[in-house]
Amino acid sequence: MIKKADLKEIREKIIIALDVKNRVEAKNILESLPETRIFKVGLELFTAEGPDMIDLVRSYGRQIFLDLKLHDIPNTVAGAVRAAIRHEVSMLTLHASGGREMMMRAVEAAREEAEKAGIKLPLLLGVTVLTSLKDKDMEETGVKSESRAQVLRLARLALESGLMGIVCSPQEIELLRRELSANLKIVTPGIRPVWAEAQDQKRIMTPAEALNKGSDYLVIGRPITQAASPAEAFARLVKELEAAI
Ligand code: C5P
């Protein structure tokens, strides 16, 4: 259960997804959310504006979760991880389906580069089965397992390969907590405050439920970033967590 003393810590577990089109919009969000510690930069913004966006978030003194879901040959992924570390990201994602060697080389590259730069090793997180895929979609790609079994298999492989955590749906938290190491960091999108619309998210959970089930970080985007006042929406979210304690 969440305890009152942990409230500041809980606020710091909220990651805001900076899913906006350009630098101007990103700046607006950063300026309206001074209490948010971590921002997620994903494919859309990164492709639009490049690594400048990482530096922009850092220039506001915030941390970066770089969510590019890397998946390529080991040498290429290791190179991308080195580059990300030179930009001092705090968290980054890789597809566990890229395989053991890809993940091991990524971890090795991260350790070396962080040491060289004298910075803290970022959290390397594995992405298992995309929540947009149904069992039928997986079968079409040759994966015959039922999706929960595949999530567990890939999560286990990610940890064995040296990754520190997993990005998963809130519905998978209990399975991963039960079956895998207690030290594993769990990051969950698909979070909706009780007052927010589900939008296209199907298997949602409230922030308090996800934390109680054992999520370490909650990724929340549109309910905050597309609110008329992101600052008010963030305050409301924190209040909701407070009330749940
Ligand atoms: O706006 P919303 O709160 O739905 O944003 C959730 C964020 O988490 C988005 O950046 C989305 O890409 C990401 N995400 C997700 N579901 C996953 C993995 C990532 O919604 N399974």
PDB file of C-alpha atoms and ligand atoms in Angstrom:
ATOM      1  CA  MET A   1       0.000   0.000   0.000  1.00  0.00           C
ATOM      2  CA  ILE A   2       1.080   3.589  -0.606  1.00  0.00           C
ATOM      3  CA  LYS A   3       2.012   5.475   2.565  1.00  0.00           C
ATOM      4  CA  LYS A   4       1.604   9.187   3.273  1.00  0.00           C
ATOM      5  CA  ALA A   5       5.289   9.794   3.930  1.00  0.00           C
ATOM      6  CA  ASP A   6       5.969   8.623   0.401  1.00  0.00           C
ATOM      7  CA  LEU A   7       3.967  11.358  -1.323  1.00  0.00           C
ATOM      8  CA  LYS A   8       6.910  13.386  -2.646  1.00  0.00           C
ATOM      9  CA  GLU A   9       8.474  10.176  -3.816  1.00  0.00           C
ATOM     10  CA  ILE A  10       5.196   9.218  -5.472  1.00  0.00           C
ATOM     11  CA  ARG A  11       5.021  12.518  -7.347  1.00  0.00           C
ATOM     12  CA  GLU A  12       8.456  11.739  -8.721  1.00  0.00           C
ATOM     13  CA  LYS A  13       7.195   8.436 -10.087  1.00  0.00           C
ATOM     14  CA  ILE A  14       4.985  10.231 -12.581  1.00  0.00           C
ATOM     15  CA  ILE A  15       6.467  10.424 -16.065  1.00  0.00           C
ATOM     16  CA  ILE A  16       4.777  12.807 -18.481  1.00  0.00           C
ATOM     17  CA  ALA A  17       4.772  11.670 -22.117  1.00  0.00           C
ATOM     18  CA  LEU A  18       5.860  14.649 -24.194  1.00  0.00           C
ATOM     19  CA  ASP A  19       3.873  13.463 -27.227  1.00  0.00           C
ATOM     20  CA  VAL A  20       3.759  16.803 -29.005  1.00  0.00           C
ATOM     21  CA  LYS A  21       4.594  17.876 -32.533  1.00  0.00           C
ATOM     22  CA  ASN A  22       7.378  20.361 -32.069  1.00  0.00           C
ATOM     23  CA  ARG A  23       9.729  22.329 -29.854  1.00  0.00           C
ATOM     24  CA  VAL A  24       7.278  25.155 -29.157  1.00  0.00           C
ATOM     25  CA  GLU A  25       4.639  22.752 -27.848  1.00  0.00           C
ATOM     26  CA  ALA A  26       7.273  20.854 -25.848  1.00  0.00           C
ATOM     27  CA  LYS A  27       8.453  24.101 -24.230  1.00  0.00           C
ATOM     28  CA  ASN A  28       4.886  25.025 -23.286  1.00  0.00           C
ATOM     29  CA  ILE A  29       4.375  21.716 -21.518  1.00  0.00           C
ATOM     30  CA  LEU A  30       7.747  21.891 -19.761  1.00  0.00           C
ATOM     31  CA  GLU A  31       6.971  25.387 -18.521  1.00  0.00           C
ATOM     32  CA  SER A  32       3.502  24.507 -17.324  1.00  0.00           C
ATOM     33  CA  LEU A  33       4.645  21.463 -15.336  1.00  0.00           C
ATOM     34  CA  PRO A  34       7.428  22.640 -13.005  1.00  0.00           C
ATOM     35  CA  GLU A  35       6.771  19.821 -10.535  1.00  0.00           C
ATOM     36  CA  THR A  36       7.230  16.979 -13.010  1.00  0.00           C
ATOM     37  CA  ARG A  37      10.620  15.336 -12.671  1.00  0.00           C
ATOM     38  CA  ILE A  38      10.725  13.024 -15.710  1.00  0.00           C
ATOM     39  CA  PHE A  39       9.544  13.608 -19.274  1.00  0.00           C
ATOM     40  CA  LYS A  40       9.288  10.914 -21.918  1.00  0.00           C
ATOM     41  CA  VAL A  41      10.554  11.817 -25.382  1.00  0.00           C
ATOM     42  CA  GLY A  42       9.253   9.324 -27.915  1.00  0.00           C
ATOM     43  CA  LEU A  43       9.446   8.637 -31.619  1.00  0.00           C
ATOM     44  CA  GLU A  44       7.172  11.435 -32.791  1.00  0.00           C
ATOM     45  CA  LEU A  45       8.953  14.337 -31.117  1.00  0.00           C
ATOM     46  CA  PHE A  46      12.410  12.812 -31.604  1.00  0.00           C
ATOM     47  CA  THR A  47      11.811  12.325 -35.324  1.00  0.00           C
ATOM     48  CA  ALA A  48      10.437  15.847 -35.648  1.00  0.00           C
ATOM     49  CA  GLU A  49      13.060  17.745 -33.698  1.00  0.00           C
ATOM     50  CA  GLY A  50      15.951  15.363 -33.044  1.00  0.00           C
ATOM     51  CA  PRO A  51      18.188  15.050 -29.983  1.00  0.00           C
ATOM     52  CA  ASP A  52      17.791  18.789 -29.346  1.00  0.00           C
ATOM     53  CA  MET A  53      14.628  17.761 -27.512  1.00  0.00           C
ATOM     54  CA  ILE A  54      16.665  15.777 -25.000  1.00  0.00           C
ATOM     55  CA  ASP A  55      18.835  18.808 -24.408  1.00  0.00           C
ATOM     56  CA  LEU A  56      15.746  21.016 -24.122  1.00  0.00           C
ATOM     57  CA  VAL A  57      14.293  18.845 -21.336  1.00  0.00           C
ATOM     58  CA  ARG A  58      17.658  18.831 -19.581  1.00  0.00           C
ATOM     59  CA  SER A  59      17.943  22.614 -19.889  1.00  0.00           C
ATOM     60  CA  TYR A  60      14.841  22.786 -17.660  1.00  0.00           C
ATOM     61  CA  GLY A  61      16.616  20.619 -15.116  1.00  0.00           C
ATOM     62  CA  ARG A  62      14.369  17.618 -15.750  1.00  0.00           C
ATOM     63  CA  GLN A  63      15.182  14.012 -16.497  1.00  0.00           C
ATOM     64  CA  ILE A  64      14.648  12.239 -19.803  1.00  0.00           C
ATOM     65  CA  PHE A  65      13.047   8.927 -20.540  1.00  0.00           C
ATOM     66  CA  LEU A  66      14.066   8.319 -24.164  1.00  0.00           C
ATOM     67  CA  ASP A  67      11.452   5.940 -25.537  1.00  0.00           C
ATOM     68  CA  LEU A  68      12.750   4.963 -28.976  1.00  0.00           C
ATOM     69  CA  LYS A  69      12.236   1.206 -28.477  1.00  0.00           C
ATOM     70  CA  LEU A  70      15.568   0.327 -30.082  1.00  0.00           C
ATOM     71  CA  HIS A  71      15.597  -2.843 -32.178  1.00  0.00           C
ATOM     72  CA  ASP A  72      18.450  -3.514 -34.615  1.00  0.00           C
ATOM     73  CA  ILE A  73      21.659  -5.504 -34.884  1.00  0.00           C
ATOM     74  CA  PRO A  74      23.720  -5.465 -31.657  1.00  0.00           C
ATOM     75  CA  ASN A  75      26.405  -3.128 -33.015  1.00  0.00           C
ATOM     76  CA  THR A  76      23.894  -0.498 -34.142  1.00  0.00           C
ATOM     77  CA  VAL A  77      21.894  -0.614 -30.922  1.00  0.00           C
ATOM     78  CA  ALA A  78      25.091  -0.369 -28.832  1.00  0.00           C
ATOM     79  CA  GLY A  79      26.072   2.737 -30.840  1.00  0.00           C
ATOM     80  CA  ALA A  80      22.654   4.332 -30.331  1.00  0.00           C
ATOM     81  CA  VAL A  81      22.827   3.615 -26.589  1.00  0.00           C
ATOM     82  CA  ARG A  82      26.259   5.291 -26.389  1.00  0.00           C
ATOM     83  CA  ALA A  83      24.872   8.350 -28.168  1.00  0.00           C
ATOM     84  CA  ALA A  84      21.864   8.494 -25.825  1.00  0.00           C
ATOM     85  CA  ILE A  85      24.144   8.343 -22.816  1.00  0.00           C
ATOM     86  CA  ARG A  86      26.224  11.213 -24.114  1.00  0.00           C
ATOM     87  CA  HIS A  87      22.964  13.202 -24.005  1.00  0.00           C
ATOM     88  CA  GLU A  88      22.573  12.075 -20.374  1.00  0.00           C
ATOM     89  CA  VAL A  89      19.225  10.337 -20.630  1.00  0.00           C
ATOM     90  CA  SER A  90      18.018   8.714 -17.407  1.00  0.00           C
ATOM     91  CA  MET A  91      15.901   5.950 -18.916  1.00  0.00           C
ATOM     92  CA  LEU A  92      15.732   4.336 -22.346  1.00  0.00           C
ATOM     93  CA  THR A  93      13.875   1.503 -24.017  1.00  0.00           C
ATOM     94  CA  LEU A  94      14.890  -1.469 -26.176  1.00  0.00           C
ATOM     95  CA  HIS A  95      12.766  -4.232 -27.700  1.00  0.00           C
ATOM     96  CA  ALA A  96      13.495  -7.434 -25.805  1.00  0.00           C
ATOM     97  CA  SER A  97      12.626  -9.325 -29.008  1.00  0.00           C
ATOM     98  CA  GLY A  98      15.908  -7.942 -30.406  1.00  0.00           C
ATOM     99  CA  GLY A  99      17.489 -10.830 -28.529  1.00  0.00           C
ATOM    100  CA  ARG A 100      20.014 -11.583 -25.818  1.00  0.00           C
ATOM    101  CA  GLU A 101      23.127 -10.405 -27.630  1.00  0.00           C
ATOM    102  CA  MET A 102      21.551  -7.111 -28.648  1.00  0.00           C
ATOM    103  CA  MET A 103      20.544  -6.396 -25.054  1.00  0.00           C
ATOM    104  CA  MET A 104      23.846  -7.546 -23.543  1.00  0.00           C
ATOM    105  CA  ARG A 105      25.826  -5.346 -25.916  1.00  0.00           C
ATOM    106  CA  ALA A 106      23.534  -2.424 -25.103  1.00  0.00           C
ATOM    107  CA  VAL A 107      24.135  -2.867 -21.368  1.00  0.00           C
ATOM    108  CA  GLU A 108      27.885  -3.174 -21.860  1.00  0.00           C
ATOM    109  CA  ALA A 109      27.943  -0.029 -24.042  1.00  0.00           C
ATOM    110  CA  ALA A 110      25.844   1.855 -21.473  1.00  0.00           C
ATOM    111  CA  ARG A 111      28.204   0.903 -18.619  1.00  0.00           C
ATOM    112  CA  GLU A 112      31.313   1.916 -20.548  1.00  0.00           C
ATOM    113  CA  GLU A 113      29.898   5.190 -21.810  1.00  0.00           C
ATOM    114  CA  ALA A 114      28.403   6.207 -18.439  1.00  0.00           C
ATOM    115  CA  GLU A 115      31.709   5.521 -16.742  1.00  0.00           C
ATOM    116  CA  LYS A 116      33.599   7.478 -19.382  1.00  0.00           C
ATOM    117  CA  ALA A 117      31.240  10.437 -19.012  1.00  0.00           C
ATOM    118  CA  GLY A 118      31.250  10.142 -15.207  1.00  0.00           C
ATOM    119  CA  ILE A 119      27.456   9.957 -15.070  1.00  0.00           C
ATOM    120  CA  LYS A 120      24.953   7.615 -13.479  1.00  0.00           C
ATOM    121  CA  LEU A 121      24.065   4.531 -15.481  1.00  0.00           C
ATOM    122  CA  PRO A 122      20.569   5.061 -16.945  1.00  0.00           C
ATOM    123  CA  LEU A 123      17.777   2.564 -16.496  1.00  0.00           C
ATOM    124  CA  LEU A 124      17.700   0.301 -19.542  1.00  0.00           C
ATOM    125  CA  LEU A 125      14.155  -0.980 -19.965  1.00  0.00           C
ATOM    126  CA  GLY A 126      12.848  -3.835 -22.075  1.00  0.00           C
ATOM    127  CA  VAL A 127       9.684  -3.599 -24.133  1.00  0.00           C
ATOM    128  CA  THR A 128       8.037  -7.012 -24.424  1.00  0.00           C
ATOM    129  CA  VAL A 129       4.847  -7.434 -26.456  1.00  0.00           C
ATOM    130  CA  LEU A 130       3.344  -4.173 -27.693  1.00  0.00           C
ATOM    131  CA  THR A 131      -0.068  -3.774 -26.110  1.00  0.00           C
ATOM    132  CA  SER A 132      -1.476  -2.962 -29.545  1.00  0.00           C
ATOM    133  CA  LEU A 133      -0.868  -6.588 -30.624  1.00  0.00           C
ATOM    134  CA  LYS A 134      -3.492  -9.264 -30.083  1.00  0.00           C
ATOM    135  CA  ASP A 135      -2.712 -13.003 -30.048  1.00  0.00           C
ATOM    136  CA  LYS A 136      -3.856 -13.207 -33.701  1.00  0.00           C
ATOM    137  CA  ASP A 137      -1.414 -10.448 -34.729  1.00  0.00           C
ATOM    138  CA  MET A 138       1.433 -12.238 -32.977  1.00  0.00           C
ATOM    139  CA  GLU A 139       0.539 -15.479 -34.693  1.00  0.00           C
ATOM    140  CA  GLU A 140       0.798 -13.730 -38.057  1.00  0.00           C
ATOM    141  CA  THR A 141       4.384 -12.844 -37.202  1.00  0.00           C
ATOM    142  CA  GLY A 142       5.141 -16.447 -36.266  1.00  0.00           C
ATOM    143  CA  VAL A 143       4.772 -16.119 -32.483  1.00  0.00           C
ATOM    144  CA  LYS A 144       2.522 -18.947 -31.349  1.00  0.00           C
ATOM    145  CA  SER A 145       2.505 -18.232 -27.580  1.00  0.00           C
ATOM    146  CA  GLU A 146      -0.362 -16.611 -25.817  1.00  0.00           C
ATOM    147  CA  SER A 147       0.610 -12.984 -25.114  1.00  0.00           C
ATOM    148  CA  ARG A 148       1.065 -13.229 -21.308  1.00  0.00           C
ATOM    149  CA  ALA A 149       3.433 -16.175 -21.745  1.00  0.00           C
ATOM    150  CA  GLN A 150       5.349 -14.215 -24.371  1.00  0.00           C
ATOM    151  CA  VAL A 151       5.509 -11.126 -22.124  1.00  0.00           C
ATOM    152  CA  LEU A 152       6.951 -13.244 -19.325  1.00  0.00           C
ATOM    153  CA  ARG A 153       9.434 -14.997 -21.628  1.00  0.00           C
ATOM    154  CA  LEU A 154      10.731 -11.703 -23.045  1.00  0.00           C
ATOM    155  CA  ALA A 155      10.828 -10.003 -19.642  1.00  0.00           C
ATOM    156  CA  ARG A 156      12.874 -12.884 -18.240  1.00  0.00           C
ATOM    157  CA  LEU A 157      15.263 -12.734 -21.200  1.00  0.00           C
ATOM    158  CA  ALA A 158      15.622  -8.957 -20.767  1.00  0.00           C
ATOM    159  CA  LEU A 159      16.601  -9.333 -17.115  1.00  0.00           C
ATOM    160  CA  GLU A 160      18.980 -12.213 -17.856  1.00  0.00           C
ATOM    161  CA  SER A 161      20.623  -9.981 -20.470  1.00  0.00           C
ATOM    162  CA  GLY A 162      21.242  -7.256 -17.888  1.00  0.00           C
ATOM    163  CA  LEU A 163      18.355  -4.844 -18.439  1.00  0.00           C
ATOM    164  CA  MET A 164      17.063  -3.283 -15.233  1.00  0.00           C
ATOM    165  CA  GLY A 165      13.361  -3.118 -15.901  1.00  0.00           C
ATOM    166  CA  ILE A 166      10.353  -3.618 -18.124  1.00  0.00           C
ATOM    167  CA  VAL A 167       7.725  -1.403 -19.698  1.00  0.00           C
ATOM    168  CA  CYS A 168       4.393  -3.208 -19.477  1.00  0.00           C
ATOM    169  CA  SER A 169       0.661  -2.830 -19.266  1.00  0.00           C
ATOM    170  CA  PRO A 170      -0.676  -2.350 -15.715  1.00  0.00           C
ATOM    171  CA  GLN A 171      -2.447  -5.711 -16.192  1.00  0.00           C
ATOM    172  CA  GLU A 172       0.945  -7.436 -16.298  1.00  0.00           C
ATOM    173  CA  ILE A 173       2.436  -5.936 -13.122  1.00  0.00           C
ATOM    174  CA  GLU A 174       1.305  -8.746 -10.831  1.00  0.00           C
ATOM    175  CA  LEU A 175       2.518 -11.477 -13.172  1.00  0.00           C
ATOM    176  CA  LEU A 176       5.991  -9.919 -13.484  1.00  0.00           C
ATOM    177  CA  ARG A 177       6.251  -9.118  -9.760  1.00  0.00           C
ATOM    178  CA  ARG A 178       5.275 -12.684  -8.924  1.00  0.00           C
ATOM    179  CA  GLU A 179       7.529 -14.453 -11.393  1.00  0.00           C
ATOM    180  CA  LEU A 180      10.607 -12.231 -11.578  1.00  0.00           C
ATOM    181  CA  SER A 181      13.171 -10.477  -9.384  1.00  0.00           C
ATOM    182  CA  ALA A 182      11.845  -8.065  -6.782  1.00  0.00           C
ATOM    183  CA  ASN A 183      14.471  -5.516  -7.893  1.00  0.00           C
ATOM    184  CA  LEU A 184      13.008  -5.292 -11.363  1.00  0.00           C
ATOM    185  CA  LYS A 185      11.806  -1.761 -12.222  1.00  0.00           C
ATOM    186  CA  ILE A 186       8.322  -1.687 -13.719  1.00  0.00           C
ATOM    187  CA  VAL A 187       7.151   1.224 -15.867  1.00  0.00           C
ATOM    188  CA  THR A 188       3.486   1.328 -16.885  1.00  0.00           C
ATOM    189  CA  PRO A 189       1.654   3.409 -19.479  1.00  0.00           C
ATOM    190  CA  GLY A 190      -2.100   2.875 -19.910  1.00  0.00           C
ATOM    191  CA  ILE A 191      -2.767   4.967 -16.815  1.00  0.00           C
ATOM    192  CA  ARG A 192      -5.931   7.016 -16.494  1.00  0.00           C
ATOM    193  CA  PRO A 193      -6.883   9.167 -13.497  1.00  0.00           C
ATOM    194  CA  VAL A 194     -10.479   8.468 -12.440  1.00  0.00           C
ATOM    195  CA  TRP A 195     -11.633  11.764 -13.999  1.00  0.00           C
ATOM    196  CA  ALA A 196      -9.958  11.209 -17.383  1.00  0.00           C
ATOM    197  CA  GLU A 197     -11.272   9.646 -20.592  1.00  0.00           C
ATOM    198  CA  ALA A 198      -9.788   6.327 -21.673  1.00  0.00           C
ATOM    199  CA  GLN A 199      -9.246   7.598 -25.274  1.00  0.00           C
ATOM    200  CA  ASP A 200      -7.661   4.748 -27.288  1.00  0.00           C
ATOM    201  CA  GLN A 201      -6.183   3.025 -24.211  1.00  0.00           C
ATOM    202  CA  LYS A 202      -8.047  -0.243 -23.658  1.00  0.00           C
ATOM    203  CA  ARG A 203      -6.723  -1.922 -20.549  1.00  0.00           C
ATOM    204  CA  ILE A 204      -6.376   1.030 -18.251  1.00  0.00           C
ATOM    205  CA  MET A 205      -5.780   1.401 -14.545  1.00  0.00           C
ATOM    206  CA  THR A 206      -5.878   4.401 -12.226  1.00  0.00           C
ATOM    207  CA  PRO A 207      -2.552   5.755 -10.945  1.00  0.00           C
ATOM    208  CA  ALA A 208      -3.252   4.593  -7.387  1.00  0.00           C
ATOM    209  CA  GLU A 209      -4.177   1.065  -8.512  1.00  0.00           C
ATOM    210  CA  ALA A 210      -1.015   0.751 -10.594  1.00  0.00           C
ATOM    211  CA  LEU A 211       1.216   1.948  -7.747  1.00  0.00           C
ATOM    212  CA  ASN A 212      -0.493  -0.385  -5.305  1.00  0.00           C
ATOM    213  CA  LYS A 213       0.076  -3.302  -7.650  1.00  0.00           C
ATOM    214  CA  GLY A 214       3.787  -2.519  -7.711  1.00  0.00           C
ATOM    215  CA  SER A 215       4.496  -0.169 -10.607  1.00  0.00           C
ATOM    216  CA  ASP A 216       7.625   1.960 -10.035  1.00  0.00           C
ATOM    217  CA  TYR A 217       6.842   4.620 -12.635  1.00  0.00           C
ATOM    218  CA  LEU A 218       3.581   5.740 -14.261  1.00  0.00           C
ATOM    219  CA  VAL A 219       3.619   7.127 -17.805  1.00  0.00           C
ATOM    220  CA  ILE A 220       0.779   9.561 -18.411  1.00  0.00           C
ATOM    221  CA  GLY A 221       0.306  11.632 -21.536  1.00  0.00           C
ATOM    222  CA  ARG A 222      -2.870  13.107 -22.913  1.00  0.00           C
ATOM    223  CA  PRO A 223      -4.911  13.470 -19.697  1.00  0.00           C
ATOM    224  CA  ILE A 224      -2.258  16.001 -18.642  1.00  0.00           C
ATOM    225  CA  THR A 225      -0.701  17.329 -21.851  1.00  0.00           C
ATOM    226  CA  GLN A 226      -3.992  17.890 -23.680  1.00  0.00           C
ATOM    227  CA  ALA A 227      -5.860  19.294 -20.706  1.00  0.00           C
ATOM    228  CA  ALA A 228      -6.996  22.926 -20.936  1.00  0.00           C
ATOM    229  CA  SER A 229      -4.580  23.528 -18.073  1.00  0.00           C
ATOM    230  CA  PRO A 230      -1.834  20.869 -17.789  1.00  0.00           C
ATOM    231  CA  ALA A 231      -0.758  22.392 -14.459  1.00  0.00           C
ATOM    232  CA  GLU A 232      -4.250  21.960 -13.007  1.00  0.00           C
ATOM    233  CA  ALA A 233      -4.542  18.436 -14.399  1.00  0.00           C
ATOM    234  CA  PHE A 234      -1.212  17.478 -12.844  1.00  0.00           C
ATOM    235  CA  ALA A 235      -2.264  18.946  -9.488  1.00  0.00           C
ATOM    236  CA  ARG A 236      -5.518  16.983  -9.741  1.00  0.00           C
ATOM    237  CA  LEU A 237      -3.608  13.795 -10.430  1.00  0.00           C
ATOM    238  CA  VAL A 238      -1.392  14.335  -7.391  1.00  0.00           C
ATOM    239  CA  LYS A 239      -4.523  15.044  -5.318  1.00  0.00           C
ATOM    240  CA  GLU A 240      -6.084  11.811  -6.528  1.00  0.00           C
ATOM    241  CA  LEU A 241      -3.004   9.917  -5.376  1.00  0.00           C
ATOM    242  CA  GLU A 242      -3.098  11.757  -2.061  1.00  0.00           C
ATOM    243  CA  ALA A 243      -6.743  10.820  -1.557  1.00  0.00           C
ATOM    244  CA  ALA A 244      -5.953   7.175  -2.294  1.00  0.00           C
ATOM    245  CA  ILE A 245      -3.376   7.047   0.493  1.00  0.00           C
TER     246      ILE A 245
HETATM  247  O1  C5P B   1      -1.555   9.774 -23.771  1.00  0.00           O
HETATM  248  P1  C5P B   1      -1.329   8.472 -23.071  1.00  0.00           P
HETATM  249  O2  C5P B   1      -1.401   8.595 -21.549  1.00  0.00           O
HETATM  250  O3  C5P B   1      -2.182   7.355 -23.589  1.00  0.00           O
HETATM  251  O4  C5P B   1       0.196   8.150 -23.414  1.00  0.00           O
HETATM  252  C1  C5P B   1       0.820   6.986 -23.041  1.00  0.00           C
HETATM  253  C2  C5P B   1       2.220   6.981 -23.532  1.00  0.00           C
HETATM  254  O5  C5P B   1       2.754   5.693 -23.302  1.00  0.00           O
HETATM  255  C3  C5P B   1       2.373   7.227 -25.026  1.00  0.00           C
HETATM  256  O6  C5P B   1       3.617   7.909 -25.214  1.00  0.00           O
HETATM  257  C4  C5P B   1       2.437   5.849 -25.634  1.00  0.00           C
HETATM  258  O7  C5P B   1       3.213   5.793 -26.794  1.00  0.00           O
HETATM  259  C5  C5P B   1       3.118   5.068 -24.521  1.00  0.00           C
HETATM  260  N1  C5P B   1       2.807   3.655 -24.505  1.00  0.00           N
HETATM  261  C6  C5P B   1       1.512   3.140 -24.390  1.00  0.00           C
HETATM  262  N2  C5P B   1       1.305   1.796 -24.359  1.00  0.00           N
HETATM  263  C7  C5P B   1       2.336   0.984 -24.426  1.00  0.00           C
HETATM  264  C8  C5P B   1       3.625   1.471 -24.527  1.00  0.00           C
HETATM  265  C9  C5P B   1       3.826   2.849 -24.555  1.00  0.00           C
HETATM  266  O8  C5P B   1       0.560   3.874 -24.304  1.00  0.00           O
HETATM  267  N3  C5P B   1       2.126  -0.307 -24.355  1.00  0.00           N
END
